[in-house]
Amino acid sequence: MGDSLRRVLVTGAAGRLGGAVLGELAACGVAVTALVVEEAPGSAADRVVVGDARDPGAVADALDGVDAVIHLAALASPEVAAPEVVFGTNTQATFVVLNEAGRAGVGRVVLASSLSITGLPFARSTPRPQPAYLPLDTALPSRIEDPYALSKQVDEATAAMMHRRYGMVVPALRFPFLGDRERLAAHAARLARDPASGAAEVWSYLDLRDAARACVMGLTGREVAGAPVLFVAAPDTLSATPTRELLAAHLPDVPCRVDFAGHVVPIDLAPARAVLGFTARYPYPVEGRVRCEK
């Protein structure tokens, strides 16, 4: 990998996923430039650029000597800022990073998208919207009600446009709930106490180490072309309750196109396997889960 990737720019490198990506690239022997809003000690990147991903000048500086980009910089929830700030920050950063990368001749950019693009996790309407069918896939009709999900929809459209404009390969990875073992354990405990709270995300998750691997595989995979959109998640749910029981109790009216035996997550992960060759290596241990209370 080190021979094909000389230097990778990681935006949002100070975030939870950003740190995992820096570690994964370092383990692969790839030089890294980190674009961060504020410099912090202990970065695994050998070059750090302090600047905003919405600033073309800062991004152009960070792209010096770079031949690939992993774009993670974003406000990660509709609840962290005013709606116009969440939407504007995320979409402008994605446009600037991809446009500057295209102008610089960068051939591939991995874009962090989100399962929240379905519109379900942050929906406020009553009754809460449900998916048109399961498993979740990229053809699922959107039920977006919040600025974060809308920003991800625009980000994916921007990726497709930049592919047409510059010929860049721009895979967008739709991530579920991400965490290290401690964060996943806390989330599993919440789902055990209130299993209904996991229905909007179909009880999905992914270990940060796997999320970082998926990002790097998006840069190196030979089958990646154009601007594919891929759900990336662990193959099982983060619940001790079998998937059929979860669906029967909390999404009983949603048509299921396949039989979800065991704890299989109701997301179509086949495209990620076919395009990236990705399967999760770090499933959360079954013995660490607590069965959901009925």
XYZ file of C-alpha atoms in Angstrom:
294
model
C 0.000 0.000 0.000
C 2.813 2.385 0.802
C 4.016 2.246 -2.825
C 0.616 3.165 -4.295
C -0.358 5.754 -1.679
C 2.427 8.203 -0.983
C 0.499 10.741 1.095
C -3.141 10.954 2.191
C -4.961 14.026 3.449
C -7.399 13.345 6.294
C -9.831 16.166 7.066
C -11.489 16.179 10.456
C -8.449 14.271 11.678
C -8.964 15.286 15.299
C -12.333 13.542 15.531
C -13.141 10.079 16.830
C -13.010 8.430 13.400
C -10.198 10.710 12.272
C -7.885 9.423 14.972
C -8.629 5.824 14.027
C -7.961 6.572 10.357
C -4.628 8.214 11.186
C -3.632 5.103 13.108
C -4.688 2.780 10.289
C -2.730 4.741 7.694
C 0.326 4.908 9.927
C 0.164 1.130 10.398
C 0.135 0.780 6.612
C 3.214 2.971 6.259
C 1.399 5.817 4.502
C 2.418 9.434 5.121
C -0.485 11.555 6.355
C -1.417 15.214 6.297
C -4.052 16.107 8.886
C -6.361 19.083 8.405
C -7.645 20.174 11.812
C -9.346 23.243 13.232
C -7.033 23.266 16.242
C -3.700 21.504 16.562
C -3.448 18.969 19.369
C -0.386 17.070 20.659
C 0.159 13.424 19.845
C -1.087 13.340 16.260
C -0.099 10.315 14.180
C 0.175 12.586 11.132
C 3.633 13.713 10.069
C 2.200 16.974 8.677
C -0.561 18.998 10.329
C -2.352 21.928 8.710
C -4.520 24.064 10.948
C -7.493 25.405 9.036
C -11.152 25.085 8.167
C -12.287 22.566 5.551
C -14.576 25.293 4.175
C -11.578 27.497 3.362
C -10.217 26.850 -0.175
C -6.841 28.304 0.777
C -6.385 26.053 3.793
C -7.530 23.009 1.832
C -5.214 23.826 -1.093
C -2.311 24.101 1.351
C -3.216 20.776 2.963
C -3.376 19.099 -0.469
C 0.288 19.789 -1.218
C 1.930 16.498 -2.192
C -1.262 14.527 -1.596
C -2.550 11.836 -3.967
C -5.696 10.778 -2.060
C -8.112 12.213 0.518
C -10.326 10.868 3.299
C -12.896 13.570 4.038
C -14.330 13.281 7.542
C -14.704 16.921 8.602
C -18.326 17.609 9.546
C -20.701 18.530 12.333
C -21.889 15.065 13.294
C -25.444 15.720 14.453
C -28.330 18.136 13.837
C -28.275 18.869 17.562
C -24.795 20.418 17.881
C -25.574 23.757 16.215
C -28.341 25.748 14.585
C -29.921 24.004 11.561
C -28.461 26.428 9.031
C -25.012 26.028 10.592
C -25.112 22.217 10.471
C -26.316 22.122 6.878
C -24.113 24.965 5.642
C -20.935 23.811 7.374
C -21.153 20.233 6.167
C -22.116 20.913 2.570
C -19.643 23.748 2.080
C -16.779 21.723 3.537
C -17.531 18.789 1.247
C -17.815 20.994 -1.817
C -14.569 22.826 -1.083
C -12.540 19.707 -0.236
C -13.715 17.777 -3.298
C -13.413 20.741 -5.642
C -9.898 21.611 -4.484
C -8.904 17.946 -4.683
C -10.191 17.774 -8.238
C -8.329 20.932 -9.207
C -5.163 19.479 -7.684
C -5.473 16.303 -9.749
C -6.222 13.998 -6.829
C -7.591 10.739 -8.169
C -9.595 9.415 -5.231
C -11.502 10.844 -2.258
C -13.351 8.770 0.343
C -16.354 10.607 1.759
C -17.855 9.830 5.170
C -21.619 9.682 4.781
C -24.094 8.322 7.319
C -26.931 5.878 7.826
C -28.773 8.965 9.094
C -29.307 9.901 5.443
C -32.389 7.676 5.621
C -33.966 10.439 7.690
C -35.025 8.008 10.397
C -32.603 8.524 13.323
C -33.331 12.231 13.870
C -36.946 12.368 12.707
C -39.338 14.365 14.900
C -42.689 13.675 13.268
C -45.383 11.649 15.041
C -45.789 8.796 14.503
C -42.095 8.296 13.810
C -41.402 7.362 10.186
C -40.315 3.825 9.391
C -38.305 2.413 6.487
C -40.349 1.427 3.437
C -38.755 -2.024 3.613
C -35.819 -3.953 4.999
C -32.940 -4.477 4.607
C -31.870 -0.870 4.251
C -30.235 -0.223 0.879
C -29.363 2.764 -1.276
C -32.678 2.610 -3.167
C -34.677 3.125 0.030
C -36.986 6.167 -0.205
C -35.663 8.969 1.983
C -37.662 10.389 4.904
C -35.364 13.318 5.702
C -36.618 15.824 8.272
C -33.367 17.194 9.715
C -30.471 19.350 8.424
C -27.771 16.763 9.148
C -29.381 14.060 7.014
C -30.051 16.630 4.302
C -26.397 17.688 4.358
C -25.356 14.074 3.789
C -27.772 13.787 0.872
C -26.183 16.883 -0.665
C -22.694 15.533 0.089
C -23.427 12.361 -1.874
C -24.796 14.412 -4.775
C -21.669 16.575 -4.625
C -19.494 13.455 -4.816
C -21.323 12.316 -7.952
C -20.955 15.763 -9.509
C -17.231 15.939 -8.741
C -16.750 12.537 -10.326
C -18.370 13.818 -13.511
C -16.472 17.117 -13.349
C -12.974 15.825 -12.604
C -13.096 12.065 -13.135
C -12.260 11.472 -9.471
C -13.337 8.237 -7.823
C -15.436 9.274 -4.805
C -16.944 6.434 -2.738
C -19.359 7.583 -0.028
C -19.510 5.307 3.021
C -22.737 5.331 5.020
C -21.621 4.652 8.584
C -23.886 3.602 11.486
C -23.159 4.229 15.180
C -19.359 4.144 15.600
C -17.344 3.469 18.704
C -14.477 1.826 20.496
C -15.252 -1.066 22.848
C -16.159 1.260 25.725
C -18.531 3.390 23.663
C -20.120 0.334 22.068
C -20.627 -1.237 25.490
C -22.441 1.867 26.716
C -24.621 1.917 23.606
C -25.400 -1.791 23.936
C -26.520 -1.158 27.512
C -28.818 1.661 26.352
C -30.347 -0.603 23.727
C -30.920 -3.286 26.335
C -32.785 -0.825 28.541
C -34.745 0.678 25.647
C -34.664 -1.519 22.524
C -37.165 0.713 20.735
C -34.549 3.490 20.679
C -32.437 1.433 18.281
C -35.147 0.842 15.685
C -34.385 3.974 13.647
C -30.821 2.736 13.107
C -31.913 -0.935 12.976
C -29.646 -1.628 15.976
C -26.554 -1.308 13.769
C -23.007 -0.382 14.751
C -19.375 -0.541 13.635
C -16.131 -0.683 15.583
C -13.928 2.348 14.889
C -11.106 0.084 13.750
C -13.347 -1.391 11.065
C -14.589 2.051 10.051
C -10.995 3.189 9.583
C -10.216 0.059 7.552
C -13.207 0.746 5.316
C -11.974 4.283 4.652
C -8.532 3.051 3.626
C -10.033 0.273 1.504
C -12.048 2.963 -0.262
C -8.736 4.463 -1.379
C -7.123 1.207 -2.464
C -9.904 -1.071 -3.705
C -9.497 -2.010 -7.362
C -13.238 -2.468 -7.892
C -14.098 1.055 -6.729
C -15.207 3.236 -9.639
C -17.299 6.349 -10.088
C -19.068 7.608 -6.971
C -20.569 4.512 -5.327
C -22.660 4.833 -2.174
C -22.117 1.966 0.268
C -23.583 1.021 3.629
C -20.746 -0.136 5.908
C -21.642 -1.824 9.190
C -20.999 -4.853 11.356
C -22.919 -7.896 10.070
C -24.796 -8.307 13.359
C -26.863 -6.000 15.548
C -25.685 -4.639 18.881
C -28.454 -6.498 20.676
C -28.644 -9.875 22.378
C -32.225 -10.222 21.129
C -32.587 -12.014 17.771
C -33.339 -9.717 14.857
C -36.706 -11.315 14.084
C -37.868 -10.549 17.617
C -36.644 -6.965 17.426
C -38.446 -6.385 14.149
C -41.648 -8.047 15.310
C -41.723 -5.887 18.444
C -40.574 -2.532 17.061
C -40.996 -2.498 13.270
C -43.884 -4.956 12.791
C -45.381 -3.242 9.735
C -42.172 -2.965 7.708
C -41.938 -5.508 4.857
C -38.847 -7.718 5.040
C -37.387 -8.829 1.732
C -35.180 -11.478 3.345
C -35.361 -13.626 6.458
C -33.202 -12.124 9.196
C -31.980 -15.195 11.043
C -29.998 -14.917 14.238
C -28.649 -11.450 14.965
C -28.035 -10.390 11.364
C -28.270 -6.642 10.859
C -31.081 -5.580 8.487
C -28.820 -3.653 6.125
C -27.669 -4.728 2.673
C -23.896 -5.032 3.090
C -23.300 -6.992 -0.129
C -22.271 -3.916 -2.186
C -19.553 -3.032 0.338
C -18.227 -6.591 0.139
C -18.302 -6.551 -3.668
C -16.841 -3.083 -4.182
C -14.466 -2.702 -1.247
C -13.947 -6.315 -0.234
C -14.979 -5.143 3.228
C -16.282 -7.279 6.054
C -15.995 -6.276 9.700
C -13.154 -7.841 11.665
C -14.141 -6.559 15.092
C -17.722 -7.567 15.943
C -18.833 -6.671 19.434
C -18.591 -9.818 21.599
C -21.914 -11.565 22.100
C -21.094 -12.326 25.724
C -20.886 -8.581 26.372
C -24.496 -7.941 25.404
C -27.555 -7.831 27.593
C -30.806 -9.179 26.247
C -33.349 -6.471 25.564
C -36.185 -6.234 28.006
C -39.606 -6.778 26.498
